[in-house]
Coordinates of C-alpha atoms in Angstrom, one line a residue:
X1 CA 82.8 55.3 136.3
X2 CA 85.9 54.2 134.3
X3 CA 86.5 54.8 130.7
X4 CA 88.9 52.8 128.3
X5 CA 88.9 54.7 125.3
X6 CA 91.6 52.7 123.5
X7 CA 92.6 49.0 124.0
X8 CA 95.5 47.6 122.2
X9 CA 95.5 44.2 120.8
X10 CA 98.9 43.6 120.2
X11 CA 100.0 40.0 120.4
X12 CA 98.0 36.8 120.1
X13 CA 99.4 33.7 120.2
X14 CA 98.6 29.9 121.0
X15 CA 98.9 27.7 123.9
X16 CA 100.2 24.8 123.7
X17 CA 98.4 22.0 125.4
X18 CA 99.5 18.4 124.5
X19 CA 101.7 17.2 122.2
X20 CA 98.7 15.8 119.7
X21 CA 98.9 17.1 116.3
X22 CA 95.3 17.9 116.5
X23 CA 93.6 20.7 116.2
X24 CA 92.8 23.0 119.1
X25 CA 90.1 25.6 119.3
X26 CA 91.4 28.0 122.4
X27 CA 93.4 30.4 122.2
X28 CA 95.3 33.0 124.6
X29 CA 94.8 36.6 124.2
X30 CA 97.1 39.2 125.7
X31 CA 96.4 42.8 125.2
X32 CA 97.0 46.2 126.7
X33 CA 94.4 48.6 128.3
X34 CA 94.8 52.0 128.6
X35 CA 92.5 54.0 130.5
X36 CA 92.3 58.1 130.1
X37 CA 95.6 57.4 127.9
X38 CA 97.2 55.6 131.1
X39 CA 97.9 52.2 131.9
X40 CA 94.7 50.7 133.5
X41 CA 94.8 48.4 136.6
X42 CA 92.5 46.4 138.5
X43 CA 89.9 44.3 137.5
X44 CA 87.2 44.6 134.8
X45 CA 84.7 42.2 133.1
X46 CA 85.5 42.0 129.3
X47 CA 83.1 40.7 126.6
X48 CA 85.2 38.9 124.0
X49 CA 82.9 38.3 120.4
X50 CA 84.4 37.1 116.7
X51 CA 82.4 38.7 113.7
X52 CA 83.6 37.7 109.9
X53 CA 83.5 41.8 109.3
X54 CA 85.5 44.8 110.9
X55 CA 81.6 46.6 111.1
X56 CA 78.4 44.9 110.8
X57 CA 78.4 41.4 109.7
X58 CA 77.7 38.5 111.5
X59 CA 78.9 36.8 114.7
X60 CA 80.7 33.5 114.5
X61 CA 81.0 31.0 117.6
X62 CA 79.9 31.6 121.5
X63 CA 80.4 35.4 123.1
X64 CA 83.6 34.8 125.7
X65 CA 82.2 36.6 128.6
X66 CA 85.8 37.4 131.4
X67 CA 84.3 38.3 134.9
X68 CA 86.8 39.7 137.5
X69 CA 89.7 40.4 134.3
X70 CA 92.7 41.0 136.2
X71 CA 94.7 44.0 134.9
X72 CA 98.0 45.0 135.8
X73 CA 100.4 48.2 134.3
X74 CA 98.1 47.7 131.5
X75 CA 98.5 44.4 130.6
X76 CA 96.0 41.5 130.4
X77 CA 95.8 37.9 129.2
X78 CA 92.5 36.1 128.6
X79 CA 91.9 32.6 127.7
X80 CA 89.3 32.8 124.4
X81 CA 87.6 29.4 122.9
X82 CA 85.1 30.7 119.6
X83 CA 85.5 26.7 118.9
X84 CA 87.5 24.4 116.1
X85 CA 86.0 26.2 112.9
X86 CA 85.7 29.7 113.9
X87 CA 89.0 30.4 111.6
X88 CA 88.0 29.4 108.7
X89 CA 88.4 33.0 106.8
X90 CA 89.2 36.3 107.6
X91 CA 87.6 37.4 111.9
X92 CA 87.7 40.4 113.9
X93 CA 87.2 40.6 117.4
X94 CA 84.9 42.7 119.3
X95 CA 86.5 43.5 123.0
X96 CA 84.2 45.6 125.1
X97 CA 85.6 46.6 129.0
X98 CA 82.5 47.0 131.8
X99 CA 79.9 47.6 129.4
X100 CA 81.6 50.0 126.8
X101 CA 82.4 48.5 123.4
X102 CA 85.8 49.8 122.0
X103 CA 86.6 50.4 118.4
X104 CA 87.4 49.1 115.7
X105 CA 86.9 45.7 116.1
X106 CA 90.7 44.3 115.5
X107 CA 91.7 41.9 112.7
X108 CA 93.0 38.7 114.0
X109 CA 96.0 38.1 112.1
X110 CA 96.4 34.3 112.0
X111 CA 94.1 31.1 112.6
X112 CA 95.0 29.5 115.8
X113 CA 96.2 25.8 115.6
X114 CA 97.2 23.6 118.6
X115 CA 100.7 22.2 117.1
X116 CA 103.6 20.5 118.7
X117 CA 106.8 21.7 117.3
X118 CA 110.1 19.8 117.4
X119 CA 112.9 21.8 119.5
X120 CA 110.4 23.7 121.3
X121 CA 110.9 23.8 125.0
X122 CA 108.5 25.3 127.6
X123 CA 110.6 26.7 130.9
X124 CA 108.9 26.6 134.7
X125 CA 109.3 30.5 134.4
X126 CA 106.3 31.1 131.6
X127 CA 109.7 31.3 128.9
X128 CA 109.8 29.1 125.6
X129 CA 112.6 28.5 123.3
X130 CA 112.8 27.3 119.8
X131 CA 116.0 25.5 119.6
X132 CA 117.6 25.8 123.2
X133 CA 116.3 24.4 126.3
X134 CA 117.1 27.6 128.8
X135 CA 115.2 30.5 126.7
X136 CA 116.2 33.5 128.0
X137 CA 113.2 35.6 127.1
X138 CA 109.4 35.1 126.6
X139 CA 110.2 33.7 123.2
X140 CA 114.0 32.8 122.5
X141 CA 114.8 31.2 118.9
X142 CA 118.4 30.7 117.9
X143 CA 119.2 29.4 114.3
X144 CA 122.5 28.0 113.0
X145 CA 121.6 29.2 109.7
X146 CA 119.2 30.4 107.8
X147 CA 116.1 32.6 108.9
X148 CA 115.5 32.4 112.8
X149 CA 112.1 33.9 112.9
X150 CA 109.3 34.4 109.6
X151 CA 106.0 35.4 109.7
X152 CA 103.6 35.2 106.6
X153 CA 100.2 36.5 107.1
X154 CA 97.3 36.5 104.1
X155 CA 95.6 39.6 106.2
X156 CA 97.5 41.7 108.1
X157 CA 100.3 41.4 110.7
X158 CA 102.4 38.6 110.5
X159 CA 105.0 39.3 113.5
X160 CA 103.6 41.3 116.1
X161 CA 105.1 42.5 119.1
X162 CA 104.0 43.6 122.5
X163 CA 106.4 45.8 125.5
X164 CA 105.1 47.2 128.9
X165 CA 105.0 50.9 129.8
X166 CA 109.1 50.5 131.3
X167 CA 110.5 51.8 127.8
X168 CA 111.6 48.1 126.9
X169 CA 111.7 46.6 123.1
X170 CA 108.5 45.2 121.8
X171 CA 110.9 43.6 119.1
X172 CA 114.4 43.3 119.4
X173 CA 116.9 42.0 117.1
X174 CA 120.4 40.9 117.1
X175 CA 123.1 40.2 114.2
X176 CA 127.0 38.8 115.2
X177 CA 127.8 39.2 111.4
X178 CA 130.1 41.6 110.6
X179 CA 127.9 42.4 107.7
X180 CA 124.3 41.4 109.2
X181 CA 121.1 42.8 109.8
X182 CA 119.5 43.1 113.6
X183 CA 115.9 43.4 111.6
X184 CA 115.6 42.6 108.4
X185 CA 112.3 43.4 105.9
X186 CA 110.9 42.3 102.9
X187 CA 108.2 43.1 100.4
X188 CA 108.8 40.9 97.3
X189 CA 105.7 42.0 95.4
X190 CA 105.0 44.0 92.7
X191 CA 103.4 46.5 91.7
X192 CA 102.1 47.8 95.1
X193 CA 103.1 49.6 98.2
X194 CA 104.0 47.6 100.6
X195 CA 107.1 48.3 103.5
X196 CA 110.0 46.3 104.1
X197 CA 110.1 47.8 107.2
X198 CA 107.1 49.8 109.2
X199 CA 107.3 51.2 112.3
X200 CA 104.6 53.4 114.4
X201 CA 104.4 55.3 117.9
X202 CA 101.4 56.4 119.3
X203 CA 103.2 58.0 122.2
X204 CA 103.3 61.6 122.0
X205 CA 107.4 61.7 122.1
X206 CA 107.4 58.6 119.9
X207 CA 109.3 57.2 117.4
X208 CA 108.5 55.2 114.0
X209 CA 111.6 54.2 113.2
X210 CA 114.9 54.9 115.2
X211 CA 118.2 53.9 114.0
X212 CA 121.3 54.2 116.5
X213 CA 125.1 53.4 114.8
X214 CA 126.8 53.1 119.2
X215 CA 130.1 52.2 117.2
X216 CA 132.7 54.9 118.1
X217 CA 135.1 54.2 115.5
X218 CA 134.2 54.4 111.6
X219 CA 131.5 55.7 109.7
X220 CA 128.0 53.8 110.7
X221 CA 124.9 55.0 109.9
X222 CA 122.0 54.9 112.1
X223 CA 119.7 54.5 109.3
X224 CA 120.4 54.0 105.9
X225 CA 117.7 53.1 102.3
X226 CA 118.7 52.3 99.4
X227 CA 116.4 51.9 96.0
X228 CA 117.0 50.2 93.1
X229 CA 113.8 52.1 91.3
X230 CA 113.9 53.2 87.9
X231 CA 110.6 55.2 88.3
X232 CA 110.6 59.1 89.1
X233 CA 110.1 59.9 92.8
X234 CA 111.6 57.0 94.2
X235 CA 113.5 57.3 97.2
X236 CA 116.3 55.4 99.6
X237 CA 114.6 56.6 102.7
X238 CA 111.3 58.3 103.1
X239 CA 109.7 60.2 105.6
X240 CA 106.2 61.4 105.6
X241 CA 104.1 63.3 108.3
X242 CA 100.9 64.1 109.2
X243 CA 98.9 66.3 111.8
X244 CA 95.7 67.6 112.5
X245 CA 97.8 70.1 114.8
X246 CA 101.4 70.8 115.6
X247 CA 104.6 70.8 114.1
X248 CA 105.5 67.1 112.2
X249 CA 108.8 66.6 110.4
X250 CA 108.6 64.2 107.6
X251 CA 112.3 63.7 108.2
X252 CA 114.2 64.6 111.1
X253 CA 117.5 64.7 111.7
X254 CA 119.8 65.7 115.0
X255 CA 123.7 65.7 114.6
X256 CA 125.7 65.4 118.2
X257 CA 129.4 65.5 117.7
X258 CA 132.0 66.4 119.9
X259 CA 134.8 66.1 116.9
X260 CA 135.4 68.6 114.1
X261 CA 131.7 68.9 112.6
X262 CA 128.6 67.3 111.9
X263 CA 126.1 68.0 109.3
X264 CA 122.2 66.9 110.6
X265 CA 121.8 66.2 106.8
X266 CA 124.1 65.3 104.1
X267 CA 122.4 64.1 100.2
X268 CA 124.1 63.6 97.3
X269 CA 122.8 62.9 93.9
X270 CA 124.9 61.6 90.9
X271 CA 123.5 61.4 87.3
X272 CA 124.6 61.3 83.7
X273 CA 121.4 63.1 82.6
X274 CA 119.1 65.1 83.5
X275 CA 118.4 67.7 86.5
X276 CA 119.7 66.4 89.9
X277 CA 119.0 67.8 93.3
X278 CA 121.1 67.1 96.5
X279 CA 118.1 68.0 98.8
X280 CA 114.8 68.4 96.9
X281 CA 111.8 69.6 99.4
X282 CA 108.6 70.8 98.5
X283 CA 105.2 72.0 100.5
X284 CA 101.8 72.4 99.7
X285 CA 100.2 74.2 103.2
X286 CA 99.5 77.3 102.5
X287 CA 101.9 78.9 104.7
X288 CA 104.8 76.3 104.2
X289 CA 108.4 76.5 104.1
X290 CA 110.3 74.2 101.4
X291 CA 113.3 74.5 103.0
X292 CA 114.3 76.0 106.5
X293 CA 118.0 76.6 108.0
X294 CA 118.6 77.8 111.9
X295 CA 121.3 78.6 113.6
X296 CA 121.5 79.0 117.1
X297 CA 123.0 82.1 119.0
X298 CA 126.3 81.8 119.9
X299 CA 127.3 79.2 117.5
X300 CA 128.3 81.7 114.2
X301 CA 127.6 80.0 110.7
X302 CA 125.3 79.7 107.9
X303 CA 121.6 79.0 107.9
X304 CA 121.9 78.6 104.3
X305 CA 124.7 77.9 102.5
X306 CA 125.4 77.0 99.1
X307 CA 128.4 76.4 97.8
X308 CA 128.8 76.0 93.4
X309 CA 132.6 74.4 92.0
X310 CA 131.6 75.4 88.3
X311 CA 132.6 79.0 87.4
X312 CA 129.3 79.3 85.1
X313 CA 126.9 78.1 88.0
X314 CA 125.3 79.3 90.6
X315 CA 125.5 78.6 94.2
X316 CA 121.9 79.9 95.0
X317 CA 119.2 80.2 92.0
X318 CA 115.6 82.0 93.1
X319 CA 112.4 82.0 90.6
X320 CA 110.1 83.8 92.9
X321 CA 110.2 86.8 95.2
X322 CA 113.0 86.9 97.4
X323 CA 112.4 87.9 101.2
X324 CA 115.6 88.9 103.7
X325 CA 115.8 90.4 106.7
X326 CA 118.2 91.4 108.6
X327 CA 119.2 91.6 113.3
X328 CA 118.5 94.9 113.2
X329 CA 118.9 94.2 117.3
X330 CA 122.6 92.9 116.8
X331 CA 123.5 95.2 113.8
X332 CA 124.1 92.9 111.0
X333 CA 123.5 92.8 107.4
X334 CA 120.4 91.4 105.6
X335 CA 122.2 90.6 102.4
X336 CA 125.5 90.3 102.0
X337 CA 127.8 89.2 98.6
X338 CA 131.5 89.2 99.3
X339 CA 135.0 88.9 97.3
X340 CA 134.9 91.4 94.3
X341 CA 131.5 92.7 94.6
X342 CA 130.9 94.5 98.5
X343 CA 127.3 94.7 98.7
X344 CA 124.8 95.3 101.7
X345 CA 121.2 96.1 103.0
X346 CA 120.7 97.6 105.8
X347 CA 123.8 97.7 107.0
X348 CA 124.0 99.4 110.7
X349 CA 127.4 98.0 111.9
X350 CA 129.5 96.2 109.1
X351 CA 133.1 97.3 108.0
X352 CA 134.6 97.9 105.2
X353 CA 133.3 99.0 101.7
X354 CA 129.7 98.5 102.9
X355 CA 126.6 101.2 102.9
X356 CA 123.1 101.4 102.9
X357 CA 123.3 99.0 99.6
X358 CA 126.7 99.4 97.5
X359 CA 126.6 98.1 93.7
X360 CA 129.6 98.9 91.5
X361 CA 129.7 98.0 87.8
X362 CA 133.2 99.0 86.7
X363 CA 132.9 97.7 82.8
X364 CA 131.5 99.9 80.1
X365 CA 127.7 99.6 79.5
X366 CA 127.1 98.2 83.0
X367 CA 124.1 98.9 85.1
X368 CA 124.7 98.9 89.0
X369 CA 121.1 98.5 89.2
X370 CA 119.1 97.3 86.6
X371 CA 115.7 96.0 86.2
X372 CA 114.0 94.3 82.5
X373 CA 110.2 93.6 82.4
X374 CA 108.7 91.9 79.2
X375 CA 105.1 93.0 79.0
X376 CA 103.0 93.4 75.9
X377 CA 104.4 97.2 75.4
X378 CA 107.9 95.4 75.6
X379 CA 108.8 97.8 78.4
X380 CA 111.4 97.8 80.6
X381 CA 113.0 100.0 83.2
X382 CA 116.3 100.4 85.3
X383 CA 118.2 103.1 87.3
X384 CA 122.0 103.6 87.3
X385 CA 124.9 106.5 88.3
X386 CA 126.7 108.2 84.8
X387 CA 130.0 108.3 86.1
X388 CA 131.2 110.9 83.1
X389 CA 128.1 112.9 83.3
X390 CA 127.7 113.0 86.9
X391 CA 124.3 112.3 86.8
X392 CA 121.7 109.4 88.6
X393 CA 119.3 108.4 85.7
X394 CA 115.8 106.7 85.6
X395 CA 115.1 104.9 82.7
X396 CA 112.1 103.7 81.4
X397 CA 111.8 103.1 78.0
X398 CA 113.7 106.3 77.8
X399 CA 115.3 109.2 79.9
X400 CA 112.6 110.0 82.4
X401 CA 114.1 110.8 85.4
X402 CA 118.2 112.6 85.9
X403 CA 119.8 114.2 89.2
X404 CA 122.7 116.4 88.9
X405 CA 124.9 115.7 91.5
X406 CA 126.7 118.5 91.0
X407 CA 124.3 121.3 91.7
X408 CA 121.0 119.1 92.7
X409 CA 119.1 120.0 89.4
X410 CA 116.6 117.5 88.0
X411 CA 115.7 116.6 84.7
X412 CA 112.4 115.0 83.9
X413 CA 112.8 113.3 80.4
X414 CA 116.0 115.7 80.1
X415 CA 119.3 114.0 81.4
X416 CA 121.3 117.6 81.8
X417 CA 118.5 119.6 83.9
X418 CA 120.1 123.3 83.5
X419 CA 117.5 124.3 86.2
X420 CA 116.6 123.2 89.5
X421 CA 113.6 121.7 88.1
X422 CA 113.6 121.6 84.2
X423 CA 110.8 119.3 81.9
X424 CA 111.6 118.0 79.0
X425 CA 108.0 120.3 77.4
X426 CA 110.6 123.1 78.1
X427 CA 108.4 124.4 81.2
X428 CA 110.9 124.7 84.4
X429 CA 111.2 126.6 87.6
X430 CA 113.9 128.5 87.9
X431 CA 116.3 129.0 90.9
X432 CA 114.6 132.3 92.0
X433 CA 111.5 130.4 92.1
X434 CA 109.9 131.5 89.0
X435 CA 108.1 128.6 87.4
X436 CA 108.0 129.0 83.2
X437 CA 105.5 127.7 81.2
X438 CA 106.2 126.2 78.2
X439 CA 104.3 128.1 75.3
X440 CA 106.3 128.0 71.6
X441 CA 104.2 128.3 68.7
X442 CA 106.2 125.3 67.5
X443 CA 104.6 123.1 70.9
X444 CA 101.0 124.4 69.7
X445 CA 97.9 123.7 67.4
X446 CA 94.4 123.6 66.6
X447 CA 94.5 127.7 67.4
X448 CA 90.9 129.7 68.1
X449 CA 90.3 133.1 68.5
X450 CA 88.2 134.2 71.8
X451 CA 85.5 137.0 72.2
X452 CA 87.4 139.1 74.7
X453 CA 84.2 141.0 75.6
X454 CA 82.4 137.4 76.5
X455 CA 85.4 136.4 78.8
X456 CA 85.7 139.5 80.7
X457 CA 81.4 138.7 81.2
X458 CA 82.0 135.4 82.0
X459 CA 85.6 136.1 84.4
X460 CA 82.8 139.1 85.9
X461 CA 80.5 136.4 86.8
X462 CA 83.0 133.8 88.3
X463 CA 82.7 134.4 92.3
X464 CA 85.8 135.0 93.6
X465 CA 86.1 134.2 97.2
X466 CA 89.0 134.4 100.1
X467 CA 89.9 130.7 101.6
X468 CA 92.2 128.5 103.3
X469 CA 93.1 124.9 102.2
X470 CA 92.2 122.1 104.2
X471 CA 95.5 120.9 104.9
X472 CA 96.8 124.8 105.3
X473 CA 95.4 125.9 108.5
X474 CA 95.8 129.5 109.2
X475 CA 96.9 130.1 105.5
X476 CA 94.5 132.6 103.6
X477 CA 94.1 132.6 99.7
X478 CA 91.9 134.2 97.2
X479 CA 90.7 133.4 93.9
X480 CA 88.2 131.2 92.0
X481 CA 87.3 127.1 92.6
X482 CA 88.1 124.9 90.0
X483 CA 84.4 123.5 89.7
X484 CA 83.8 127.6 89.1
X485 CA 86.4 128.0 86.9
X486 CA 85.6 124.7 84.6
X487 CA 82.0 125.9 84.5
X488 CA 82.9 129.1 83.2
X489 CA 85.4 128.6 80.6
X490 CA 85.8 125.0 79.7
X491 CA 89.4 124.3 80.2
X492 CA 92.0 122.2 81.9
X493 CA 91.4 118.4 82.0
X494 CA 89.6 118.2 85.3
X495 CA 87.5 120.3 87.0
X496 CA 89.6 119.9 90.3
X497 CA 92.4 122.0 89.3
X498 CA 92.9 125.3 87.4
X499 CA 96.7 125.2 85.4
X500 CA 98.4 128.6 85.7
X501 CA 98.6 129.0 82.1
X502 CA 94.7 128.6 81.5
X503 CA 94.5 131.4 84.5
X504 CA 96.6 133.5 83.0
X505 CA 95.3 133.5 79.6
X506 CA 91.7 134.1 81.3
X507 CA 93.2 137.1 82.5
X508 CA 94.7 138.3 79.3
X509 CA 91.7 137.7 77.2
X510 CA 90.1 139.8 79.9
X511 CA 92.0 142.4 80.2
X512 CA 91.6 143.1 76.3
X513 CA 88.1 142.4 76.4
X514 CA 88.4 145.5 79.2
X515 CA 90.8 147.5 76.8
X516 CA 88.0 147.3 74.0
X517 CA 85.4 148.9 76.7
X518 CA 88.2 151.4 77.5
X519 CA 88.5 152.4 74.0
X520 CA 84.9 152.5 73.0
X521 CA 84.9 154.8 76.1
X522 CA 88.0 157.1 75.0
X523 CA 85.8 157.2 71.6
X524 CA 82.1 158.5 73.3
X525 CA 84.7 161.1 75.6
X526 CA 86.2 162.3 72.7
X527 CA 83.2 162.7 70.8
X528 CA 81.0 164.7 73.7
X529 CA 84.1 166.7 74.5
X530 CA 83.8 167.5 70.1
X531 CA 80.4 168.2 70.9
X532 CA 80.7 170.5 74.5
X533 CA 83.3 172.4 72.4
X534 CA 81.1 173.4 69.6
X535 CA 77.9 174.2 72.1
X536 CA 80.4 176.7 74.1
X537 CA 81.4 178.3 71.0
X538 CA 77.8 178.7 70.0
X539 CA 77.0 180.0 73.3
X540 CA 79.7 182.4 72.8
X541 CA 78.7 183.7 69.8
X542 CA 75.1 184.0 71.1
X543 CA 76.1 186.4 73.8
X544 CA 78.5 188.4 71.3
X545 CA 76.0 189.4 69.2
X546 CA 73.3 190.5 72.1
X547 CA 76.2 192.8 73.1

């Protein structure tokens, strides 16, 4: 079974069947059938209906019923009567092809009238011609002045025009005049919308609008808008797109030159006031690109280039994140700032005074790397190299952070680290290895004595086991858990980690809690040796006197 899922009404016009001024009621219709998307050929049996609605509504005049349609490459011409008063308003016609009604119904864009016109010749060959007597096309006007052709419609299309599938015009026009127009359009009301000039493709390598300046010599321009709006957003030429799928370009422009250089697009904006912008693009997808540049290998260049004449300007400006990457595969730099300032990212095979990234401020107070945040604290941080101190610092609302390049110490919250790892509490390890506690007096409060006796019970009663960490395999250690440890005494601020200095002073309290049992000891040994040395001399004087 074949299935015309689109049928294109695309030019009706009257025939012209006596020279009376009278009204006529048929009409020819030519149209083009596609079936599957392709040209249709063959013959098919066509329903023709007028309604006064594009859906519902009611029919007006006799259904034109077309057996044995003839189509060829597409194209088809029936002969339609709906009678004399069928156009007396606004109709649509209702096509449907061997059985299957196709949709929408399509506006018919005129009421048709049998008229006689003056200068209108009809040629053996099917041609007409307004004005000459050998047209040389389907319908030939030629003017001496004034508009050849206008179309004025109170529903839709005025001038419509209809081209087989051999890549041929559907409207084509010509201008002599050094300063004329080929086509010409005009929308001279206001307010509204309307388009001087419209174009649309439904092929799927169409074009809307094309514009072609084939003059060799000069500067034409294929296309060119102008607007004389006062209003914001008005534009000279406008492109817009839109896509279920795919890629679609609101503008698109391709530059072929075989000279010096071409630009694919060149914008310029002059004002006296105000904020102007040479090329403006915006994007609302969620993964959209404002503006795009591409340059193709072999041919060298910029993707983006911008290029500012005022000293105190700026030839790129960025409020947002900023995202670069560099072809890692052919060695070249992400970012790159020349002249006075060398500077580059990932740098793999670049010359000259470039690095990993190289930043030099040169003037006193500068920061080769700076960074300000203003939050509700008001803080703000930045990094930078003391040339005189020979130190990289970290600041952040303060010294927090200082390498000595000298001898690799580092300073946290001291910028002259006089240890390999030195805090600004005064705790620091030293370059044996020995890590110091920070303990002064002056760093302390809030004192309170211990029981000695009641930590040595407690330390007694914490188990102390031999283990290896998780991440330590094969590495033995002894000593308490911190969930023991926190139980027992109370101290730290987690109970995930013991702090040296809370171990230590566990063991000190201990070991004078041990010194106090030592004592009383020394005491009850010094008192039963008192005693043995009395009962021996007791026993000694016992035994004297039996002698």
């Amino acid at each position: 079974m074949r299935h015309c899922p689109r049928l294109a009404a695309l030019l009706a016009i009257t025939v012209l069947h006596s020279p009376a001024a009278a009204q006529e009621s048929d009409l020819t219709y030519q149209g083009q059938l596609l079936e599957s998307g392709a040209a249709a050929d063959g013959t098919y049996t066509a329903v023709f209906t007028l309604w006064d609605a594009d859906t519902g509504g009611s029919q007006v005049g006799p259904t034109n019923i077309r057996e044995g349609l003839v189509v060829t490459n597409g194209l088809l011409t029936a002969q339609l009567d709906f009678g004399a008063d069928a156009f007396n308003g606004a109709r649509w016609l209702e096509i449907a092809v061997d059985g299957q009604t196709l949709t929408p119904r399509q506006k018919m864009t005129s009421a048709p009238k049998a008229t006689r016109l003056e200068g209108v010749n009809n040629a053996p060959n099917g041609r007409f011609g307004i004005n000459t007597s050998n047209p040389a096309a389907k319908w030939h006007v030629e003017q001496d002045d004034g508009i050849a052709i206008y179309g004025q419609s109170l529903f839709e299309d005025a001038i419509v025009g209809v081209t087989a599938t051999n890549g041929k015009s559907a409207l084509w026009g010509i201008s002599s005049a050094p300063s004329g127009y080929g086509v010409r359009g005009l929308v001279d009301s206001s307010p509204g919308t309307g388009a001087g000039v419209f174009g649309s493709s439904f092929a799927d390598q169409g074009v809307g609008v094309f514009g072609q300046a084939t003059n060799s010599a000069g500067a034409g321009d294929g296309v060119v808008g102008t607007t004389a709006a006062t209003q914001s957003h008005s534009a000279g030429v406008r492109g817009i797109a839109s896509s279920a799928s795919g890629t679609v370009h609101g503008g698109y422009f391709v530059t072929e030159s075989l000279g010096n250089g071409a630009s694919g697009l060149v914008a310029q904006a002059t004002s006296n006031t105000g904020t102007t912008f040479g090329v403006q693009a915006s994007v609302s997808s969620p993964g959209g690109i404002a503006v795009s540049g591409y340059v193709a290998p072999g041919s060298g260049g910029y993707a983006v280039r911008g290029n500012n004449g005022n000293s105190d300007g700026y030839a790129g400006y960025f409020i947002g994140r900023g995202h670069f990457r560099d072809h890692t595969s052919i060695g070249k730099t992400g970012v790159k700032v020349s002249s006075a300032e060398w500077f580059g990212v990932h740098t793999t095979a670049e010359s000259g005074q470039y690095g990993g990234m190289y930043i030099s401020g040169q003037n006193a107070g500068a920061y080769p790397f700076y960074g300000y945040s203003a939050s509700g604290v008001g803080a703000d941080a930045w990094h930078y190299f003391d040339g005189i101190a020979q130190t990289w610092n970290l600041n952040a609302n303060g010294n927090r952070l200082s390498v000595n390049r000298s001898n690799g110490y580092v300073g946290f919250g001291d910028s002259s680290p006089d240890y390999p790892l030195d805090m600004a509490s005064g705790a620091r390890c030293t370059t044996g290895g020995v890590w110091t506690n920070a303990s002064s007096r002056e760093w302390k409060h809030e004192f309170q004595s211990v029981d000695a006796r009641d930590i040595l019970d407690r330390l007694t009663a914490l188990p102390i086991t031999e283990w290896t960490y998780k991440t330590e395999d094969g590495v033995r250690h002894l000593g308490p858990v911190a969930e023991d440890f926190a139980a027992a005494f109370g101290l730290g601020d987690d109970a995930q980690t013991i702090g040296t200095i809370d171990a230590d002073g566990v063991a000190l309290a201990a070991i004078q809690g041990l010194n106090q049992i030592v004592l009383e000891k020394d005491a009850e040994i010094a008192a039963l040796r008192d005693r043995m040395t009395r009962l021996e001399a007791m026993v000694e004087a016992l035994a004297a006197d039996r002698d």
